Coordinates of C-alpha atoms in Angstrom, one line a residue:
X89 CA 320.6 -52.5 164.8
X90 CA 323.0 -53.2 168.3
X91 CA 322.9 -50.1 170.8
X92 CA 326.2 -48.8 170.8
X93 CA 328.1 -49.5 173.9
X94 CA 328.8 -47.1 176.8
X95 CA 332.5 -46.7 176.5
X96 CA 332.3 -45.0 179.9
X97 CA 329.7 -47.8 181.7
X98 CA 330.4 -50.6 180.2
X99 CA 334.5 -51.1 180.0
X100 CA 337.1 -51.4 181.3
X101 CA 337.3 -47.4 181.1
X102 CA 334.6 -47.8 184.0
X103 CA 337.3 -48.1 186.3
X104 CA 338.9 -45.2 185.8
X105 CA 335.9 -43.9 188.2
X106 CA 337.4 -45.5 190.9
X107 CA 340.8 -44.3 190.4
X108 CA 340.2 -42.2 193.2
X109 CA 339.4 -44.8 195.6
X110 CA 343.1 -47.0 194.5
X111 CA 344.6 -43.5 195.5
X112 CA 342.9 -43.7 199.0
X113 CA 343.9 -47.2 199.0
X114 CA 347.3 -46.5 199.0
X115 CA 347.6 -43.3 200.6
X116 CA 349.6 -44.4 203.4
X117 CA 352.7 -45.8 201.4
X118 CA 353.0 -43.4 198.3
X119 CA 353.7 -39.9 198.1
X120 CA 350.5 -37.1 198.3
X121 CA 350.7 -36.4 194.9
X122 CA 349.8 -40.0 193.7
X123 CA 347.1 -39.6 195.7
X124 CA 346.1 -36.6 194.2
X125 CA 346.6 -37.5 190.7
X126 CA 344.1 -40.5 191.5
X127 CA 341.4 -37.9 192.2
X128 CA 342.7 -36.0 189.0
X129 CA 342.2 -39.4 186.7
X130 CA 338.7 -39.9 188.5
X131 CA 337.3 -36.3 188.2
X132 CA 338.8 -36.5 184.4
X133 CA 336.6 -39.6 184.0
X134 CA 333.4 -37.9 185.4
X135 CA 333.8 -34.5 183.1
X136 CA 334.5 -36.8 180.4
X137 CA 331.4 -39.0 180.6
X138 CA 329.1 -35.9 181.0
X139 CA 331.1 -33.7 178.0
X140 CA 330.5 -37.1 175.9
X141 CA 326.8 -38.0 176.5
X142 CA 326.2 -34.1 176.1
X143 CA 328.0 -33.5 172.8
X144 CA 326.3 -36.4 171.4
X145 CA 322.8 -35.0 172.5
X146 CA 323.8 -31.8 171.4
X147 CA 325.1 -33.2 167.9
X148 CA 321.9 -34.8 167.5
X149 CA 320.2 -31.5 167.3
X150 CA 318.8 -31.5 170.9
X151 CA 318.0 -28.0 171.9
X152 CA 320.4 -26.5 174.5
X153 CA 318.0 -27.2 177.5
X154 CA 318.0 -30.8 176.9
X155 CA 321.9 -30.9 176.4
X156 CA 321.8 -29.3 180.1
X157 CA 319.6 -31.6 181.2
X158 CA 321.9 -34.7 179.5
X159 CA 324.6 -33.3 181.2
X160 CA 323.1 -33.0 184.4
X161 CA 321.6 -36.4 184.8
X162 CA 325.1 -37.6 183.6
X163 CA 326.9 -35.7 186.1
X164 CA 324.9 -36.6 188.9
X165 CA 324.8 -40.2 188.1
X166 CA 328.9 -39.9 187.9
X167 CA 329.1 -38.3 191.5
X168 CA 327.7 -41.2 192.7
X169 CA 328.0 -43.9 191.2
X170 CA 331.8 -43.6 190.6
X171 CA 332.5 -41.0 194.0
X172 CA 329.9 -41.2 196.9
X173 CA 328.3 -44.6 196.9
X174 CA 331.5 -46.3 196.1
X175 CA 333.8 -44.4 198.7
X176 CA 331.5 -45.0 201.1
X177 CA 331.4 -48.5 200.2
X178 CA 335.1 -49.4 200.3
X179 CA 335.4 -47.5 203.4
X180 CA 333.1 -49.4 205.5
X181 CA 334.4 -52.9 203.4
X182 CA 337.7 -51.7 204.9
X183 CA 336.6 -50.6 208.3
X184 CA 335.1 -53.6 208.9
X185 CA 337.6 -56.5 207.8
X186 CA 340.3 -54.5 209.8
X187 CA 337.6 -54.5 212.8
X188 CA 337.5 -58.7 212.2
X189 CA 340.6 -59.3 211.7
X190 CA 341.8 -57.2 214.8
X191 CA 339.0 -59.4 216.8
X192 CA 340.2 -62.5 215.0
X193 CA 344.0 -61.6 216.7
X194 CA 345.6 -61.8 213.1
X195 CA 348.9 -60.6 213.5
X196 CA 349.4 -57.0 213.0
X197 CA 351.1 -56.8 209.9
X198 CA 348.6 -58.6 207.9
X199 CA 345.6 -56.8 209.9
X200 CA 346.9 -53.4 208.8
X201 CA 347.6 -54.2 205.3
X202 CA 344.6 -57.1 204.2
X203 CA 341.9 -54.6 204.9
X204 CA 343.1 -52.6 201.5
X205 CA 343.4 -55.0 200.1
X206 CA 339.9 -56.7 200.9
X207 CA 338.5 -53.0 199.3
X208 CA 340.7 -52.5 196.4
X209 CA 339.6 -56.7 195.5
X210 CA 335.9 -56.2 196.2
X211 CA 336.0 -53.1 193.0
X212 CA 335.1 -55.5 190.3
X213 CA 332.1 -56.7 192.3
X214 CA 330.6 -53.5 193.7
X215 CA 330.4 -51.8 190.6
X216 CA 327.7 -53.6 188.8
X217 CA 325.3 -53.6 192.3
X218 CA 326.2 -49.8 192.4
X219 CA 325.6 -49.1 189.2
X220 CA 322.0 -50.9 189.0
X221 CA 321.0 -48.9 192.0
X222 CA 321.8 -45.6 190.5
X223 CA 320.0 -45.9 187.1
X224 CA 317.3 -47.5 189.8
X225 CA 317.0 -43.9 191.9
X226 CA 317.8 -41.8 188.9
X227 CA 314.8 -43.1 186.7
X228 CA 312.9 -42.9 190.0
X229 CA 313.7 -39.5 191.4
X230 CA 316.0 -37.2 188.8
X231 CA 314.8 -38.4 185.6
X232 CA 311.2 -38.6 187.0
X233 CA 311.1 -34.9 187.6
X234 CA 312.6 -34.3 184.3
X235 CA 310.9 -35.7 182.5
X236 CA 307.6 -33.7 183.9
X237 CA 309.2 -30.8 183.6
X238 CA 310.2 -31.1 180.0

C-alpha cells in the first residue's frame, strides 16, 4: 500500500509557508497590507498543517495527549521550517548578493532590485535542504524526548 502524500510537505501547497517571505520580498513597492496578508497566508498554512496532522491522529483514536504531542511536533517543525530557518536564510541570501554586487559596482538600479530577486529565486531550492535538516533535529532532539516520555 503507497503512504499517502503530505499535502502540506510535499506540494506545491508547501509554498504557501513562505508566503511570508514573497511579502518581505516585496515590502518596499506594495502597500503594508500585502505585506501583512503574506504573513496571514503563511501563519494560515502553519495552523493548518498542525490542525490536519492532529485531527487525523485524533481520528485515529489517539488519546488526547498524543494529539497534543502531534500537534506540537507539527507546530514546531512549521515555525521553522517554513518561518525561522527560511527568513533567516533569504535574508542573508539577500544581504549578501546586494553586498557583491555593490562591491562588483553594478549599477544601482539593478543592485537594489537583483538581490530580491536572487532570494525570492533561490525558494525552490532551499526548501528541500531546509526541510531535511528539520526532520534531522526534530527526530534528534523533540521527538527524541518524546518519545521517552510517552
Amino acid at each position: 500500500m503507497e503512504k499517502e502524500k503530505d499535502l502540506y510537505r510535499e506540494t506545491w501547497v508547501r509554498y504557501l509557508g513562505y508566503c511570508n517571505e514573497v511579502g518581505e520580498a516585496f515590502r518596499r513597492l506594495v502597500p503594508s497590507k500585502v505585506v501583512t496578508a503574506s504573513y496571514v497566508v503563511s501563519t494560515g498554512y502553519v495552523c493548518a498543517d498542525t490542525i490536519d496532522k492532529s485531527y487525523k491522529d485524533y481520528k485515529q483514536g489517539s488519546s488526547v495527549k498524543n494529539v497534543a504531542i502531534t500537534a506540537t511536533d507539527v507546530f514546531i517543525w512549521q515555525i521553522l521550517a517554513s518561518v525561522v530557518i527560511p527568513g533567516f536564510t533569504i535574508n542573508r541570501i539577500t544581504y549578501l548578493s546586494g553586498r557583491l554586487l555593490r562591491q562588483a559596482n553594478v549599477k544601482k538600479a539593478i543592485a537594489k532590485y537583483l538581490p530580491t530577486a536572487f532570494g525570492l529565486t533561490s525558494i525552490p531550492f532551499i526548501i528541500p535542504p531546509i526541510d531535511h535538516s528539520v526532520d534531522y533535529l526534530m527526530d534528534n532532539t523533540y521527538r527524541k524526548f518524546v518519545k521517552r516520555a510517552t
